[in-house]
PDB file of C-alpha atoms in Angstrom:
ATOM      1  CA  MET A   1       7.839 -75.773-147.483  1.00  0.00           C
ATOM      2  CA  GLN A   2       8.934 -79.337-147.115  1.00  0.00           C
ATOM      3  CA  ALA A   3       6.795 -81.734-144.963  1.00  0.00           C
ATOM      4  CA  ASN A   4       8.072 -84.935-143.184  1.00  0.00           C
ATOM      5  CA  ILE A   5      11.696 -83.906-142.930  1.00  0.00           C
ATOM      6  CA  GLN A   6      13.294 -86.445-140.584  1.00  0.00           C
ATOM      7  CA  ILE A   7      15.773 -85.287-137.982  1.00  0.00           C
ATOM      8  CA  ASP A   8      17.065 -87.175-135.029  1.00  0.00           C
ATOM      9  CA  ASP A   9      17.993 -86.163-131.627  1.00  0.00           C
ATOM     10  CA  THR A  10      21.700 -85.456-132.585  1.00  0.00           C
ATOM     11  CA  ASP A  11      20.435 -83.134-135.461  1.00  0.00           C
ATOM     12  CA  ALA A  12      18.347 -81.342-132.931  1.00  0.00           C
ATOM     13  CA  ARG A  13      21.326 -80.797-130.687  1.00  0.00           C
ATOM     14  CA  ILE A  14      23.328 -79.509-133.773  1.00  0.00           C
ATOM     15  CA  ILE A  15      20.662 -77.128-134.614  1.00  0.00           C
ATOM     16  CA  SER A  16      20.527 -75.914-131.066  1.00  0.00           C
ATOM     17  CA  ALA A  17      24.203 -75.539-130.831  1.00  0.00           C
ATOM     18  CA  LEU A  18      24.389 -73.482-134.070  1.00  0.00           C
ATOM     19  CA  SER A  19      21.469 -71.329-133.202  1.00  0.00           C
ATOM     20  CA  THR A  20      23.345 -70.202-130.049  1.00  0.00           C
ATOM     21  CA  ASP A  21      26.278 -69.219-132.233  1.00  0.00           C
ATOM     22  CA  GLY A  22      26.339 -69.954-136.094  1.00  0.00           C
ATOM     23  CA  ARG A  23      30.050 -69.284-136.163  1.00  0.00           C
ATOM     24  CA  ARG A  24      31.068 -72.185-133.850  1.00  0.00           C
ATOM     25  CA  SER A  25      33.361 -74.622-135.350  1.00  0.00           C
ATOM     26  CA  TYR A  26      32.346 -78.002-136.324  1.00  0.00           C
ATOM     27  CA  ALA A  27      34.855 -79.480-134.058  1.00  0.00           C
ATOM     28  CA  ASP A  28      33.299 -77.383-131.168  1.00  0.00           C
ATOM     29  CA  VAL A  29      29.846 -78.557-131.977  1.00  0.00           C
ATOM     30  CA  GLY A  30      31.084 -82.208-132.370  1.00  0.00           C
ATOM     31  CA  ALA A  31      32.528 -82.148-128.942  1.00  0.00           C
ATOM     32  CA  GLU A  32      29.287 -80.882-127.529  1.00  0.00           C
ATOM     33  CA  VAL A  33      27.070 -83.532-129.275  1.00  0.00           C
ATOM     34  CA  GLY A  34      29.552 -86.372-129.332  1.00  0.00           C
ATOM     35  CA  LEU A  35      30.539 -86.471-133.015  1.00  0.00           C
ATOM     36  CA  SER A  36      33.613 -86.116-135.128  1.00  0.00           C
ATOM     37  CA  THR A  37      34.142 -82.732-136.928  1.00  0.00           C
ATOM     38  CA  ALA A  38      33.565 -84.516-140.316  1.00  0.00           C
ATOM     39  CA  ALA A  39      30.226 -86.143-139.072  1.00  0.00           C
ATOM     40  CA  VAL A  40      28.892 -82.563-137.881  1.00  0.00           C
ATOM     41  CA  HIS A  41      30.037 -81.178-141.221  1.00  0.00           C
ATOM     42  CA  GLU A  42      28.039 -83.966-143.117  1.00  0.00           C
ATOM     43  CA  ARG A  43      24.906 -83.448-140.979  1.00  0.00           C
ATOM     44  CA  VAL A  44      25.054 -79.577-141.366  1.00  0.00           C
ATOM     45  CA  LYS A  45      25.286 -80.134-145.111  1.00  0.00           C
ATOM     46  CA  LYS A  46      22.301 -82.383-145.088  1.00  0.00           C
ATOM     47  CA  LEU A  47      20.252 -80.039-143.044  1.00  0.00           C
ATOM     48  CA  LEU A  48      21.244 -77.216-145.273  1.00  0.00           C
ATOM     49  CA  ASP A  49      20.171 -79.245-148.264  1.00  0.00           C
ATOM     50  CA  LYS A  50      16.881 -80.171-146.848  1.00  0.00           C
ATOM     51  CA  ASN A  51      16.256 -76.407-146.026  1.00  0.00           C
ATOM     52  CA  VAL A  52      15.996 -77.216-142.191  1.00  0.00           C
ATOM     53  CA  ILE A  53      18.907 -74.775-141.614  1.00  0.00           C
ATOM     54  CA  GLN A  54      17.905 -71.947-143.979  1.00  0.00           C
ATOM     55  CA  ARG A  55      20.815 -69.635-143.429  1.00  0.00           C
ATOM     56  CA  PHE A  56      23.519 -68.420-141.025  1.00  0.00           C
ATOM     57  CA  SER A  57      23.200 -64.823-139.849  1.00  0.00           C
ATOM     58  CA  ILE A  58      24.352 -62.220-137.409  1.00  0.00           C
ATOM     59  CA  SER A  59      22.328 -60.465-134.514  1.00  0.00           C
ATOM     60  CA  VAL A  60      22.812 -56.763-134.402  1.00  0.00           C
ATOM     61  CA  ALA A  61      21.954 -54.670-131.145  1.00  0.00           C
ATOM     62  CA  PRO A  62      19.218 -52.310-132.598  1.00  0.00           C
ATOM     63  CA  ASP A  63      20.201 -49.636-130.055  1.00  0.00           C
ATOM     64  CA  ALA A  64      23.792 -49.783-131.337  1.00  0.00           C
ATOM     65  CA  VAL A  65      22.544 -48.724-134.762  1.00  0.00           C
ATOM     66  CA  GLY A  66      20.056 -46.241-133.857  1.00  0.00           C
ATOM     67  CA  LEU A  67      16.933 -48.210-133.999  1.00  0.00           C
ATOM     68  CA  GLY A  68      16.049 -48.127-130.318  1.00  0.00           C
ATOM     69  CA  PHE A  69      12.186 -47.761-130.869  1.00  0.00           C
ATOM     70  CA  THR A  70      10.328 -51.128-131.303  1.00  0.00           C
ATOM     71  CA  ALA A  71       6.711 -51.498-131.812  1.00  0.00           C
ATOM     72  CA  PHE A  72       4.183 -54.186-133.242  1.00  0.00           C
ATOM     73  CA  VAL A  73       1.805 -52.903-135.794  1.00  0.00           C
ATOM     74  CA  ALA A  74      -1.383 -54.987-136.590  1.00  0.00           C
ATOM     75  CA  ILE A  75      -2.661 -54.267-139.989  1.00  0.00           C
ATOM     76  CA  ARG A  76      -6.118 -54.872-141.412  1.00  0.00           C
ATOM     77  CA  ASN A  77      -7.095 -55.062-145.010  1.00  0.00           C
ATOM     78  CA  ASP A  78     -10.356 -53.563-146.134  1.00  0.00           C
ATOM     79  CA  GLY A  79     -11.641 -56.632-147.945  1.00  0.00           C
ATOM     80  CA  GLY A  80     -11.035 -55.077-151.303  1.00  0.00           C
ATOM     81  CA  ALA A  81      -7.546 -56.187-151.682  1.00  0.00           C
ATOM     82  CA  HIS A  82      -6.096 -59.609-151.160  1.00  0.00           C
ATOM     83  CA  CYS A  83      -3.351 -59.855-148.479  1.00  0.00           C
ATOM     84  CA  ARG A  84      -1.053 -61.191-151.095  1.00  0.00           C
ATOM     85  CA  ASP A  85      -1.203 -57.866-152.907  1.00  0.00           C
ATOM     86  CA  ILE A  86      -0.577 -55.917-149.778  1.00  0.00           C
ATOM     87  CA  SER A  87       2.323 -58.022-148.440  1.00  0.00           C
ATOM     88  CA  PRO A  88       4.978 -56.938-151.251  1.00  0.00           C
ATOM     89  CA  ARG A  89       4.468 -53.458-150.264  1.00  0.00           C
ATOM     90  CA  LEU A  90       4.902 -54.014-146.736  1.00  0.00           C
ATOM     91  CA  GLN A  91       8.137 -56.070-147.386  1.00  0.00           C
ATOM     92  CA  ALA A  92       9.537 -53.089-149.306  1.00  0.00           C
ATOM     93  CA  MET A  93       9.480 -51.034-146.141  1.00  0.00           C
ATOM     94  CA  PRO A  94      12.867 -51.359-144.538  1.00  0.00           C
ATOM     95  CA  GLU A  95      11.675 -50.520-140.902  1.00  0.00           C
ATOM     96  CA  ILE A  96       9.433 -53.688-140.981  1.00  0.00           C
ATOM     97  CA  GLU A  97      11.716 -56.362-139.439  1.00  0.00           C
ATOM     98  CA  GLU A  98       9.221 -59.233-139.459  1.00  0.00           C
ATOM     99  CA  LEU A  99       5.677 -59.603-141.191  1.00  0.00           C
ATOM    100  CA  HIS A 100       3.387 -62.402-140.190  1.00  0.00           C
ATOM    101  CA  SER A 101      -0.125 -63.131-141.751  1.00  0.00           C
ATOM    102  CA  VAL A 102      -2.253 -63.832-138.802  1.00  0.00           C
ATOM    103  CA  ALA A 103      -5.727 -65.259-137.950  1.00  0.00           C
ATOM    104  CA  GLY A 104      -8.139 -63.020-136.131  1.00  0.00           C
ATOM    105  CA  GLU A 105      -9.214 -59.317-136.219  1.00  0.00           C
ATOM    106  CA  TYR A 106      -6.274 -58.269-138.179  1.00  0.00           C
ATOM    107  CA  ASP A 107      -4.507 -59.833-141.204  1.00  0.00           C
ATOM    108  CA  PHE A 108      -0.955 -59.027-140.431  1.00  0.00           C
ATOM    109  CA  LEU A 109       1.420 -58.414-137.625  1.00  0.00           C
ATOM    110  CA  ALA A 110       4.539 -56.494-138.187  1.00  0.00           C
ATOM    111  CA  LYS A 111       7.494 -56.076-136.008  1.00  0.00           C
ATOM    112  CA  VAL A 112       8.874 -52.608-136.628  1.00  0.00           C
ATOM    113  CA  ARG A 113      12.158 -50.868-135.505  1.00  0.00           C
ATOM    114  CA  THR A 114      12.496 -47.157-135.878  1.00  0.00           C
ATOM    115  CA  THR A 115      14.763 -44.410-134.524  1.00  0.00           C
ATOM    116  CA  HIS A 116      11.836 -42.745-132.430  1.00  0.00           C
ATOM    117  CA  ALA A 117       8.137 -42.303-132.064  1.00  0.00           C
ATOM    118  CA  ARG A 118       7.878 -39.735-134.816  1.00  0.00           C
ATOM    119  CA  ALA A 119       9.595 -42.127-137.390  1.00  0.00           C
ATOM    120  CA  LEU A 120       6.823 -44.833-136.386  1.00  0.00           C
ATOM    121  CA  GLU A 121       4.281 -42.246-136.837  1.00  0.00           C
ATOM    122  CA  ASP A 122       5.558 -41.496-140.425  1.00  0.00           C
ATOM    123  CA  LEU A 123       5.731 -45.356-141.126  1.00  0.00           C
ATOM    124  CA  ILE A 124       2.102 -45.928-140.073  1.00  0.00           C
ATOM    125  CA  TYR A 125       0.992 -43.107-142.503  1.00  0.00           C
ATOM    126  CA  GLN A 126       2.772 -44.974-145.140  1.00  0.00           C
ATOM    127  CA  ILE A 127       1.230 -48.272-144.182  1.00  0.00           C
ATOM    128  CA  LYS A 128      -2.072 -46.681-144.166  1.00  0.00           C
ATOM    129  CA  ALA A 129      -1.538 -45.165-147.635  1.00  0.00           C
ATOM    130  CA  ILE A 130      -1.264 -48.653-149.213  1.00  0.00           C
ATOM    131  CA  GLU A 131      -4.385 -49.413-151.244  1.00  0.00           C
ATOM    132  CA  GLY A 132      -6.383 -52.146-149.440  1.00  0.00           C
ATOM    133  CA  VAL A 133      -5.135 -51.304-145.922  1.00  0.00           C
ATOM    134  CA  ALA A 134      -8.293 -50.411-143.740  1.00  0.00           C
ATOM    135  CA  ARG A 135      -6.677 -49.683-140.336  1.00  0.00           C
ATOM    136  CA  THR A 136      -3.798 -50.246-138.024  1.00  0.00           C
ATOM    137  CA  THR A 137      -3.205 -50.643-134.329  1.00  0.00           C
ATOM    138  CA  SER A 138       0.294 -50.137-132.755  1.00  0.00           C
ATOM    139  CA  THR A 139       1.604 -51.552-129.551  1.00  0.00           C
ATOM    140  CA  VAL A 140       4.950 -49.710-128.542  1.00  0.00           C
ATOM    141  CA  VAL A 141       7.655 -51.990-126.728  1.00  0.00           C
ATOM    142  CA  LEU A 142       8.721 -50.554-123.437  1.00  0.00           C
ATOM    143  CA  ASN A 143      11.472 -53.062-122.784  1.00  0.00           C
ATOM    144  CA  THR A 144      12.464 -56.294-124.585  1.00  0.00           C
ATOM    145  CA  GLU A 145      13.038 -59.053-121.931  1.00  0.00           C
ATOM    146  CA  PHE A 146      14.539 -61.490-124.540  1.00  0.00           C
ATOM    147  CA  GLU A 147      14.265 -62.026-128.333  1.00  0.00           C
ATOM    148  CA  ASP A 148      16.115 -64.196-130.810  1.00  0.00           C
ATOM    149  CA  ARG A 149      16.221 -67.061-128.246  1.00  0.00           C
ATOM    150  CA  PRO A 150      18.280 -69.964-129.435  1.00  0.00           C
ATOM    151  CA  LEU A 151      16.473 -73.069-130.127  1.00  0.00           C
ATOM    152  CA  ASN A 152      16.175 -75.436-127.256  1.00  0.00           C
ATOM    153  CA  PRO A 153      16.756 -79.192-128.256  1.00  0.00           C
ATOM    154  CA  ALA A 154      13.802 -80.212-126.183  1.00  0.00           C
ATOM    155  CA  CYS A 155      11.587 -77.970-128.330  1.00  0.00           C
ATOM    156  CA  ILE A 156      12.757 -79.605-131.526  1.00  0.00           C
ATOM    157  CA  ARG A 157      10.756 -82.682-132.415  1.00  0.00           C
ATOM    158  CA  PRO A 158      12.978 -85.556-133.802  1.00  0.00           C
ATOM    159  CA  GLY A 159      11.388 -87.324-136.600  1.00  0.00           C
ATOM    160  CA  GLY A 160       9.835 -84.148-138.042  1.00  0.00           C
TER     161      GLY A 160
END
């Protein structure tokens, strides 16, 4: 992780524009932020080189691909295994979309997508079978109000 990466307000607006739609043309982004196509291209290249922009990706509707059941699973280790030993085992489970190391009663928080409740139950059994996992607590999502929110330039701090 790089510290002290300097970005300005224009970089922040470019990041916000691309986070809304990574397929936008540099000409379109330039028109929005007041730069030429070439200037936007150069700034995006620098943001990629500095690893500020890590990748361009797509967003898939989970329901459309049969993954309509979402849950958050809090995972606690038993103290006998280090979290760094457990993390790769969790990362290998394709149902786990996100994994965060957290402070508090639990050690990890996983965002999980499955086909139905029974598939979540099966996944929880797999998680509990990992050496070093003491317990889990699951929270089932009833409705997603929003996710994958595009970055707002007001939230990006110019200057790093």
